[in-house]
């Protein structure tokens, strides 16, 4: 007998696109700015749009009224509130009701109702006593097939077969006959149908409906509860067409059973829909059938929406379809992260240079930009501006960005939001879908009395960047609906901020004055005593998050990279990508006098704890100077960095009582903190290449006898000073000068991307692998195209210049007369030359990808070509070592420790 537990992995089969993270939730990947739940009929909330589950669940279930509770509330002449009725029907025990019946209630609610309550509603209370007795048994017995797919986790639970069938049927029939109130009578009929259904007496269930339910001419909630059970029995009898029709009736007429009725309908084929359409006589039935068809086949719902519009433009389910359509569009226009094509191509193909990648991506995801109509006079003015004002192309970098006109800023194709990627359902015609949906809402808002359609139309115009038209529609809406008013308020803020060409000081003041609630973070205190607050996927993206991204993007396009970076990141994040130009821009903002209130409270707050900020910047600049072999400049920076507190890492602790605690990492005196405790092995050479081994195992010291200023352990200031002294000595002649140059070459190689101490000058704690040490990123000055969100996901720092170490080795080789030392120097030069090859290989053109049917052949041919190139251009020092120094002890030892060199020598 086969048993399987349904795995979460199966869920992924329902999606046509998967995220890089196996545990990501697609409903967290966009900004839900159009609130789907503003539909008035909350019974349709489960049918709003989402991907992570079959039905939408982002709402309070209490919003959907319970038909049964409402019917009982009416039965008790509204003497009880909704919650009291719910308590009576579902929570108060059978024993409590019997106590009421016997005149001595103990339940507070029943005591409150008084002694006459039972006499007044005797039949209803008696029915509830019987229903509460039956309820624990009211489930169908599970029958496992030979190849059952599901594992029955609760095989011992009660089901209807545990009751004495004949005795129960007789009791219910007797109670039915004795009841005088038609509604209570029908409820006993419902129990008879349900009992027969759950005991798999399907024919008897059908007959019970005809005998006990249908003759009572009531078409309220009890009728449709019974019809739901009848349909289940008909499914058991394989009367699928009748079952579908009855489930359809339940779906259409109930409030709280829509989701279950939809699941029970078998609508997997066209024939099922056709049968329902054939039996649909009223406009309401036809309208609902179109809704189900549009809901199931959601590739393009507009044709179904058109049919629904013709029947009833005020239909609530038509609004549900519109909400779903808008939600799908949002996923393409408002993703939480706009992927940068250059970084993607560099990662996937490893062959994109800055310019070629930009050329290829220039047309990607361009927004709809309206053609600007200029008057004859405006054309003359613009001609003379261009004639005497100079070309924009004459200006470069941030100056060119800062000098852009409002028109240029507004028409920038990288200005978010814009159509970014296809969603899970739509293809390249998604933008056409936006236009078609806009036409539909524009038409419907004229016909329907519901302001919903005006809001939807305004929102679609917002997506199309027609902010003026969107704002005009919003200004004209007259409504008292609180949910509508909240959506309108939010959309007015969106239109205002997104339509602003440039974010300057004056507009920043406006943001703080009028929209501070969206930017000033509110402290949220969570109840640590319960785990109910825990959200596996983090916080849902909010309007405030979206606006923060918009502002960050505006700063980026304006050339204010420092401000753009700090909108989405903390100062300490620079440790992961200590790119000089970005660091410089952040520092410029840090030193900016007279910051606006927005800059102080929203941006500058992210200049978080890095210890001494001046020392933090100076360390980064000093590191870059070291990598450029500008030791004097490095020393000057390091003198300002003496109070560097260490690379700003954090400790994360968690316990059940207090939850998560985050504290800054405190470095011990023996730890490397980004500035201190640097071993003199940094001037040594590899014994073998193993980044995971201790430095004393991987590295070997050189002879430092002539250089007493090289201490056993040093901080960066001492290291820079030692290098300056070595550089002076290296300008001399003789073996000492040769050795000085060799040691400088060693340090530059050992702290490069290939060296054991590769972490020393890139703001890292150790040499363990990471994005900083990938060659594919070395030639991208800035992989970011929109703003610095997800900064930690893309590594970019300036590449190593291996020629610097090679130049020092060249001097050492020229000055040395020791053949063994020359062999060692040549091997180090060859190692540095390897780095030059890796850099070339990472950006070498590649005009095919893995999807190419001839990928293997082409990859093999390319690799052969690269190997030939490597041997011709990047093996010069290996060749020299082989030709002139193959007889040295150093060479023989190297052949024993370096397998590749041994292979080359053979």
mmCIF file with all atom_site columns, C-alpha atoms in Angstrom, residues 116-278:
data_model
loop_
_atom_site.group_PDB
_atom_site.id
_atom_site.type_symbol
_atom_site.label_atom_id
_atom_site.label_alt_id
_atom_site.label_comp_id
_atom_site.label_asym_id
_atom_site.label_entity_id
_atom_site.label_seq_id
_atom_site.pdbx_PDB_ins_code
_atom_site.Cartn_x
_atom_site.Cartn_y
_atom_site.Cartn_z
_atom_site.occupancy
_atom_site.B_iso_or_equiv
_atom_site.pdbx_formal_charge
_atom_site.auth_seq_id
_atom_site.auth_comp_id
_atom_site.auth_asym_id
_atom_site.auth_atom_id
_atom_site.pdbx_PDB_model_num
ATOM 1   C CA . UNK A 1 116 ? -38.097 32.894 29.384  1.00 0.00 ? 116 UNK A CA 1
ATOM 2   C CA . UNK A 1 117 ? -35.544 32.588 26.568  1.00 0.00 ? 117 UNK A CA 1
ATOM 3   C CA . UNK A 1 118 ? -35.914 28.806 26.287  1.00 0.00 ? 118 UNK A CA 1
ATOM 4   C CA . UNK A 1 119 ? -39.713 28.894 26.315  1.00 0.00 ? 119 UNK A CA 1
ATOM 5   C CA . UNK A 1 120 ? -39.746 31.551 23.631  1.00 0.00 ? 120 UNK A CA 1
ATOM 6   C CA . UNK A 1 121 ? -37.305 29.713 21.346  1.00 0.00 ? 121 UNK A CA 1
ATOM 7   C CA . UNK A 1 122 ? -37.878 26.139 22.491  1.00 0.00 ? 122 UNK A CA 1
ATOM 8   C CA . UNK A 1 123 ? -37.691 24.508 19.054  1.00 0.00 ? 123 UNK A CA 1
ATOM 9   C CA . UNK A 1 124 ? -34.512 26.351 18.158  1.00 0.00 ? 124 UNK A CA 1
ATOM 10  C CA . UNK A 1 125 ? -32.730 25.459 21.422  1.00 0.00 ? 125 UNK A CA 1
ATOM 11  C CA . UNK A 1 126 ? -33.826 21.814 21.158  1.00 0.00 ? 126 UNK A CA 1
ATOM 12  C CA . UNK A 1 127 ? -32.445 21.701 17.611  1.00 0.00 ? 127 UNK A CA 1
ATOM 13  C CA . UNK A 1 128 ? -29.101 23.168 18.748  1.00 0.00 ? 128 UNK A CA 1
ATOM 14  C CA . UNK A 1 129 ? -28.859 20.499 21.474  1.00 0.00 ? 129 UNK A CA 1
ATOM 15  C CA . UNK A 1 130 ? -29.351 17.769 18.846  1.00 0.00 ? 130 UNK A CA 1
ATOM 16  C CA . UNK A 1 131 ? -26.934 19.456 16.391  1.00 0.00 ? 131 UNK A CA 1
ATOM 17  C CA . UNK A 1 132 ? -24.216 19.780 19.027  1.00 0.00 ? 132 UNK A CA 1
ATOM 18  C CA . UNK A 1 133 ? -24.596 16.080 19.805  1.00 0.00 ? 133 UNK A CA 1
ATOM 19  C CA . UNK A 1 134 ? -24.179 15.168 16.123  1.00 0.00 ? 134 UNK A CA 1
ATOM 20  C CA . UNK A 1 135 ? -21.450 17.661 15.201  1.00 0.00 ? 135 UNK A CA 1
ATOM 21  C CA . UNK A 1 136 ? -18.387 15.687 16.439  1.00 0.00 ? 136 UNK A CA 1
ATOM 22  C CA . UNK A 1 137 ? -19.387 12.835 14.105  1.00 0.00 ? 137 UNK A CA 1
ATOM 23  C CA . UNK A 1 138 ? -20.165 14.957 11.063  1.00 0.00 ? 138 UNK A CA 1
ATOM 24  C CA . UNK A 1 139 ? -17.335 14.069 8.711   1.00 0.00 ? 139 UNK A CA 1
ATOM 25  C CA . UNK A 1 140 ? -17.106 11.479 5.981   1.00 0.00 ? 140 UNK A CA 1
ATOM 26  C CA . UNK A 1 141 ? -15.222 8.297  6.714   1.00 0.00 ? 141 UNK A CA 1
ATOM 27  C CA . UNK A 1 142 ? -11.842 8.131  4.998   1.00 0.00 ? 142 UNK A CA 1
ATOM 28  C CA . UNK A 1 143 ? -11.417 5.125  2.697   1.00 0.00 ? 143 UNK A CA 1
ATOM 29  C CA . UNK A 1 144 ? -7.853  4.590  1.576   1.00 0.00 ? 144 UNK A CA 1
ATOM 30  C CA . UNK A 1 145 ? -7.308  3.303  -1.927  1.00 0.00 ? 145 UNK A CA 1
ATOM 31  C CA . UNK A 1 146 ? -4.483  0.949  -2.839  1.00 0.00 ? 146 UNK A CA 1
ATOM 32  C CA . UNK A 1 147 ? -2.413  3.781  -4.286  1.00 0.00 ? 147 UNK A CA 1
ATOM 33  C CA . UNK A 1 148 ? -3.592  6.539  -1.991  1.00 0.00 ? 148 UNK A CA 1
ATOM 34  C CA . UNK A 1 149 ? -1.621  9.760  -2.517  1.00 0.00 ? 149 UNK A CA 1
ATOM 35  C CA . UNK A 1 150 ? -2.392  11.317 0.857   1.00 0.00 ? 150 UNK A CA 1
ATOM 36  C CA . UNK A 1 151 ? -1.355  10.139 4.263   1.00 0.00 ? 151 UNK A CA 1
ATOM 37  C CA . UNK A 1 152 ? -4.257  10.057 6.732   1.00 0.00 ? 152 UNK A CA 1
ATOM 38  C CA . UNK A 1 153 ? -2.760  11.767 9.771   1.00 0.00 ? 153 UNK A CA 1
ATOM 39  C CA . UNK A 1 154 ? -5.855  11.315 11.978  1.00 0.00 ? 154 UNK A CA 1
ATOM 40  C CA . UNK A 1 155 ? -7.181  7.877  11.208  1.00 0.00 ? 155 UNK A CA 1
ATOM 41  C CA . UNK A 1 156 ? -8.818  7.563  14.639  1.00 0.00 ? 156 UNK A CA 1
ATOM 42  C CA . UNK A 1 157 ? -10.950 10.697 14.452  1.00 0.00 ? 157 UNK A CA 1
ATOM 43  C CA . UNK A 1 158 ? -14.723 10.359 14.736  1.00 0.00 ? 158 UNK A CA 1
ATOM 44  C CA . UNK A 1 159 ? -16.869 10.161 11.613  1.00 0.00 ? 159 UNK A CA 1
ATOM 45  C CA . UNK A 1 160 ? -20.522 9.566  10.783  1.00 0.00 ? 160 UNK A CA 1
ATOM 46  C CA . UNK A 1 161 ? -20.146 5.780  10.666  1.00 0.00 ? 161 UNK A CA 1
ATOM 47  C CA . UNK A 1 162 ? -19.584 5.802  14.451  1.00 0.00 ? 162 UNK A CA 1
ATOM 48  C CA . UNK A 1 163 ? -23.271 6.644  14.977  1.00 0.00 ? 163 UNK A CA 1
ATOM 49  C CA . UNK A 1 164 ? -26.047 4.077  15.078  1.00 0.00 ? 164 UNK A CA 1
ATOM 50  C CA . UNK A 1 165 ? -27.363 4.858  11.598  1.00 0.00 ? 165 UNK A CA 1
ATOM 51  C CA . UNK A 1 166 ? -30.905 3.492  11.932  1.00 0.00 ? 166 UNK A CA 1
ATOM 52  C CA . UNK A 1 167 ? -31.430 4.934  15.392  1.00 0.00 ? 167 UNK A CA 1
ATOM 53  C CA . UNK A 1 168 ? -30.127 8.377  14.341  1.00 0.00 ? 168 UNK A CA 1
ATOM 54  C CA . UNK A 1 169 ? -32.216 8.464  11.168  1.00 0.00 ? 169 UNK A CA 1
ATOM 55  C CA . UNK A 1 170 ? -35.304 7.545  13.158  1.00 0.00 ? 170 UNK A CA 1
ATOM 56  C CA . UNK A 1 171 ? -34.628 10.223 15.781  1.00 0.00 ? 171 UNK A CA 1
ATOM 57  C CA . UNK A 1 172 ? -34.043 12.947 13.178  1.00 0.00 ? 172 UNK A CA 1
ATOM 58  C CA . UNK A 1 173 ? -37.164 11.924 11.239  1.00 0.00 ? 173 UNK A CA 1
ATOM 59  C CA . UNK A 1 174 ? -39.226 12.076 14.412  1.00 0.00 ? 174 UNK A CA 1
ATOM 60  C CA . UNK A 1 175 ? -37.846 15.484 15.329  1.00 0.00 ? 175 UNK A CA 1
ATOM 61  C CA . UNK A 1 176 ? -38.517 16.690 11.769  1.00 0.00 ? 176 UNK A CA 1
ATOM 62  C CA . UNK A 1 177 ? -42.142 15.605 11.945  1.00 0.00 ? 177 UNK A CA 1
ATOM 63  C CA . UNK A 1 178 ? -42.627 17.134 15.388  1.00 0.00 ? 178 UNK A CA 1
ATOM 64  C CA . UNK A 1 179 ? -41.167 20.543 14.468  1.00 0.00 ? 179 UNK A CA 1
ATOM 65  C CA . UNK A 1 180 ? -43.629 23.299 13.626  1.00 0.00 ? 180 UNK A CA 1
ATOM 66  C CA . UNK A 1 181 ? -41.274 26.127 12.650  1.00 0.00 ? 181 UNK A CA 1
ATOM 67  C CA . UNK A 1 182 ? -40.471 25.686 8.908   1.00 0.00 ? 182 UNK A CA 1
ATOM 68  C CA . UNK A 1 183 ? -36.881 26.847 9.339   1.00 0.00 ? 183 UNK A CA 1
ATOM 69  C CA . UNK A 1 184 ? -36.196 24.399 12.201  1.00 0.00 ? 184 UNK A CA 1
ATOM 70  C CA . UNK A 1 185 ? -37.962 21.677 10.248  1.00 0.00 ? 185 UNK A CA 1
ATOM 71  C CA . UNK A 1 186 ? -35.656 22.346 7.299   1.00 0.00 ? 186 UNK A CA 1
ATOM 72  C CA . UNK A 1 187 ? -32.622 22.212 9.605   1.00 0.00 ? 187 UNK A CA 1
ATOM 73  C CA . UNK A 1 188 ? -33.560 18.657 10.652  1.00 0.00 ? 188 UNK A CA 1
ATOM 74  C CA . UNK A 1 189 ? -33.862 17.866 6.941   1.00 0.00 ? 189 UNK A CA 1
ATOM 75  C CA . UNK A 1 190 ? -30.343 19.243 6.473   1.00 0.00 ? 190 UNK A CA 1
ATOM 76  C CA . UNK A 1 191 ? -29.063 16.877 9.186   1.00 0.00 ? 191 UNK A CA 1
ATOM 77  C CA . UNK A 1 192 ? -30.736 13.931 7.443   1.00 0.00 ? 192 UNK A CA 1
ATOM 78  C CA . UNK A 1 193 ? -29.127 14.791 4.107   1.00 0.00 ? 193 UNK A CA 1
ATOM 79  C CA . UNK A 1 194 ? -25.757 15.349 5.749   1.00 0.00 ? 194 UNK A CA 1
ATOM 80  C CA . UNK A 1 195 ? -25.828 12.088 7.743   1.00 0.00 ? 195 UNK A CA 1
ATOM 81  C CA . UNK A 1 196 ? -26.607 10.062 4.631   1.00 0.00 ? 196 UNK A CA 1
ATOM 82  C CA . UNK A 1 197 ? -23.928 11.870 2.640   1.00 0.00 ? 197 UNK A CA 1
ATOM 83  C CA . UNK A 1 198 ? -21.250 11.304 5.280   1.00 0.00 ? 198 UNK A CA 1
ATOM 84  C CA . UNK A 1 199 ? -22.159 7.622  5.712   1.00 0.00 ? 199 UNK A CA 1
ATOM 85  C CA . UNK A 1 200 ? -21.888 7.292  1.909   1.00 0.00 ? 200 UNK A CA 1
ATOM 86  C CA . UNK A 1 201 ? -25.576 6.443  1.532   1.00 0.00 ? 201 UNK A CA 1
ATOM 87  C CA . UNK A 1 202 ? -25.651 8.732  -1.472  1.00 0.00 ? 202 UNK A CA 1
ATOM 88  C CA . UNK A 1 203 ? -29.019 7.633  -2.896  1.00 0.00 ? 203 UNK A CA 1
ATOM 89  C CA . UNK A 1 204 ? -30.643 8.115  0.514   1.00 0.00 ? 204 UNK A CA 1
ATOM 90  C CA . UNK A 1 205 ? -29.069 11.575 0.763   1.00 0.00 ? 205 UNK A CA 1
ATOM 91  C CA . UNK A 1 206 ? -30.601 12.587 -2.570  1.00 0.00 ? 206 UNK A CA 1
ATOM 92  C CA . UNK A 1 207 ? -33.968 11.211 -1.492  1.00 0.00 ? 207 UNK A CA 1
ATOM 93  C CA . UNK A 1 208 ? -33.732 12.965 1.893   1.00 0.00 ? 208 UNK A CA 1
ATOM 94  C CA . UNK A 1 209 ? -33.226 16.294 0.156   1.00 0.00 ? 209 UNK A CA 1
ATOM 95  C CA . UNK A 1 210 ? -36.294 15.732 -2.010  1.00 0.00 ? 210 UNK A CA 1
ATOM 96  C CA . UNK A 1 211 ? -38.399 14.556 0.948   1.00 0.00 ? 211 UNK A CA 1
ATOM 97  C CA . UNK A 1 212 ? -37.361 16.797 3.812   1.00 0.00 ? 212 UNK A CA 1
ATOM 98  C CA . UNK A 1 213 ? -35.683 19.950 2.434   1.00 0.00 ? 213 UNK A CA 1
ATOM 99  C CA . UNK A 1 214 ? -37.101 20.868 -0.968  1.00 0.00 ? 214 UNK A CA 1
ATOM 100 C CA . UNK A 1 215 ? -40.817 20.748 0.044   1.00 0.00 ? 215 UNK A CA 1
ATOM 101 C CA . UNK A 1 216 ? -40.244 23.507 2.585   1.00 0.00 ? 216 UNK A CA 1
ATOM 102 C CA . UNK A 1 217 ? -40.351 26.570 0.424   1.00 0.00 ? 217 UNK A CA 1
ATOM 103 C CA . UNK A 1 218 ? -37.463 28.403 2.051   1.00 0.00 ? 218 UNK A CA 1
ATOM 104 C CA . UNK A 1 219 ? -34.387 29.383 0.002   1.00 0.00 ? 219 UNK A CA 1
ATOM 105 C CA . UNK A 1 220 ? -32.261 30.758 2.799   1.00 0.00 ? 220 UNK A CA 1
ATOM 106 C CA . UNK A 1 221 ? -28.912 29.660 4.225   1.00 0.00 ? 221 UNK A CA 1
ATOM 107 C CA . UNK A 1 222 ? -30.267 26.300 5.498   1.00 0.00 ? 222 UNK A CA 1
ATOM 108 C CA . UNK A 1 223 ? -31.441 25.413 2.010   1.00 0.00 ? 223 UNK A CA 1
ATOM 109 C CA . UNK A 1 224 ? -28.024 26.076 0.518   1.00 0.00 ? 224 UNK A CA 1
ATOM 110 C CA . UNK A 1 225 ? -26.265 24.248 3.366   1.00 0.00 ? 225 UNK A CA 1
ATOM 111 C CA . UNK A 1 226 ? -28.452 21.267 2.436   1.00 0.00 ? 226 UNK A CA 1
ATOM 112 C CA . UNK A 1 227 ? -27.838 21.776 -1.268  1.00 0.00 ? 227 UNK A CA 1
ATOM 113 C CA . UNK A 1 228 ? -24.098 21.673 -0.567  1.00 0.00 ? 228 UNK A CA 1
ATOM 114 C CA . UNK A 1 229 ? -24.560 18.208 1.023   1.00 0.00 ? 229 UNK A CA 1
ATOM 115 C CA . UNK A 1 230 ? -26.796 17.068 -1.847  1.00 0.00 ? 230 UNK A CA 1
ATOM 116 C CA . UNK A 1 231 ? -24.138 18.063 -4.366  1.00 0.00 ? 231 UNK A CA 1
ATOM 117 C CA . UNK A 1 232 ? -21.547 16.075 -2.429  1.00 0.00 ? 232 UNK A CA 1
ATOM 118 C CA . UNK A 1 233 ? -23.765 12.989 -2.568  1.00 0.00 ? 233 UNK A CA 1
ATOM 119 C CA . UNK A 1 234 ? -24.341 13.514 -6.292  1.00 0.00 ? 234 UNK A CA 1
ATOM 120 C CA . UNK A 1 235 ? -20.584 13.625 -6.760  1.00 0.00 ? 235 UNK A CA 1
ATOM 121 C CA . UNK A 1 236 ? -20.415 10.259 -4.980  1.00 0.00 ? 236 UNK A CA 1
ATOM 122 C CA . UNK A 1 237 ? -22.997 8.934  -7.470  1.00 0.00 ? 237 UNK A CA 1
ATOM 123 C CA . UNK A 1 238 ? -20.895 10.372 -10.342 1.00 0.00 ? 238 UNK A CA 1
ATOM 124 C CA . UNK A 1 239 ? -23.731 12.710 -11.273 1.00 0.00 ? 239 UNK A CA 1
ATOM 125 C CA . UNK A 1 240 ? -21.080 15.297 -12.020 1.00 0.00 ? 240 UNK A CA 1
ATOM 126 C CA . UNK A 1 241 ? -23.164 17.685 -14.078 1.00 0.00 ? 241 UNK A CA 1
ATOM 127 C CA . UNK A 1 242 ? -25.870 17.920 -11.369 1.00 0.00 ? 242 UNK A CA 1
ATOM 128 C CA . UNK A 1 243 ? -23.241 18.139 -8.635  1.00 0.00 ? 243 UNK A CA 1
ATOM 129 C CA . UNK A 1 244 ? -21.470 21.007 -10.403 1.00 0.00 ? 244 UNK A CA 1
ATOM 130 C CA . UNK A 1 245 ? -24.724 22.873 -10.897 1.00 0.00 ? 245 UNK A CA 1
ATOM 131 C CA . UNK A 1 246 ? -25.708 22.568 -7.246  1.00 0.00 ? 246 UNK A CA 1
ATOM 132 C CA . UNK A 1 247 ? -22.251 23.561 -6.021  1.00 0.00 ? 247 UNK A CA 1
ATOM 133 C CA . UNK A 1 248 ? -22.554 26.497 -8.422  1.00 0.00 ? 248 UNK A CA 1
ATOM 134 C CA . UNK A 1 249 ? -25.827 27.477 -6.748  1.00 0.00 ? 249 UNK A CA 1
ATOM 135 C CA . UNK A 1 250 ? -24.182 27.271 -3.336  1.00 0.00 ? 250 UNK A CA 1
ATOM 136 C CA . UNK A 1 251 ? -21.260 29.374 -4.590  1.00 0.00 ? 251 UNK A CA 1
ATOM 137 C CA . UNK A 1 252 ? -23.586 32.003 -5.978  1.00 0.00 ? 252 UNK A CA 1
ATOM 138 C CA . UNK A 1 253 ? -25.980 32.260 -3.024  1.00 0.00 ? 253 UNK A CA 1
ATOM 139 C CA . UNK A 1 254 ? -23.836 31.758 0.064   1.00 0.00 ? 254 UNK A CA 1
ATOM 140 C CA . UNK A 1 255 ? -21.362 34.126 1.662   1.00 0.00 ? 255 UNK A CA 1
ATOM 141 C CA . UNK A 1 256 ? -19.119 31.896 3.736   1.00 0.00 ? 256 UNK A CA 1
ATOM 142 C CA . UNK A 1 257 ? -19.223 28.757 1.560   1.00 0.00 ? 257 UNK A CA 1
ATOM 143 C CA . UNK A 1 258 ? -17.931 30.229 -1.702  1.00 0.00 ? 258 UNK A CA 1
ATOM 144 C CA . UNK A 1 259 ? -14.397 28.930 -1.305  1.00 0.00 ? 259 UNK A CA 1
ATOM 145 C CA . UNK A 1 260 ? -15.445 25.375 -0.374  1.00 0.00 ? 260 UNK A CA 1
ATOM 146 C CA . UNK A 1 261 ? -18.112 25.303 -3.093  1.00 0.00 ? 261 UNK A CA 1
ATOM 147 C CA . UNK A 1 262 ? -15.560 26.401 -5.682  1.00 0.00 ? 262 UNK A CA 1
ATOM 148 C CA . UNK A 1 263 ? -13.170 23.650 -4.611  1.00 0.00 ? 263 UNK A CA 1
ATOM 149 C CA . UNK A 1 264 ? -15.994 21.121 -4.803  1.00 0.00 ? 264 UNK A CA 1
ATOM 150 C CA . UNK A 1 265 ? -16.867 22.114 -8.358  1.00 0.00 ? 265 UNK A CA 1
ATOM 151 C CA . UNK A 1 266 ? -14.965 20.145 -10.974 1.00 0.00 ? 266 UNK A CA 1
ATOM 152 C CA . UNK A 1 267 ? -14.311 22.813 -13.583 1.00 0.00 ? 267 UNK A CA 1
ATOM 153 C CA . UNK A 1 268 ? -11.165 21.440 -15.157 1.00 0.00 ? 268 UNK A CA 1
ATOM 154 C CA . UNK A 1 269 ? -12.597 21.111 -18.655 1.00 0.00 ? 269 UNK A CA 1
ATOM 155 C CA . UNK A 1 270 ? -14.578 23.194 -21.124 1.00 0.00 ? 270 UNK A CA 1
ATOM 156 C CA . UNK A 1 271 ? -17.538 20.813 -20.978 1.00 0.00 ? 271 UNK A CA 1
ATOM 157 C CA . UNK A 1 272 ? -18.082 21.537 -17.278 1.00 0.00 ? 272 UNK A CA 1
ATOM 158 C CA . UNK A 1 273 ? -18.392 25.261 -18.000 1.00 0.00 ? 273 UNK A CA 1
ATOM 159 C CA . UNK A 1 274 ? -20.594 24.609 -21.017 1.00 0.00 ? 274 UNK A CA 1
ATOM 160 C CA . UNK A 1 275 ? -22.995 22.562 -18.913 1.00 0.00 ? 275 UNK A CA 1
ATOM 161 C CA . UNK A 1 276 ? -23.271 25.352 -16.359 1.00 0.00 ? 276 UNK A CA 1
ATOM 162 C CA . UNK A 1 277 ? -23.788 27.962 -19.085 1.00 0.00 ? 277 UNK A CA 1
ATOM 163 C CA . UNK A 1 278 ? -26.542 25.856 -20.662 1.00 0.00 ? 278 UNK A CA 1
#
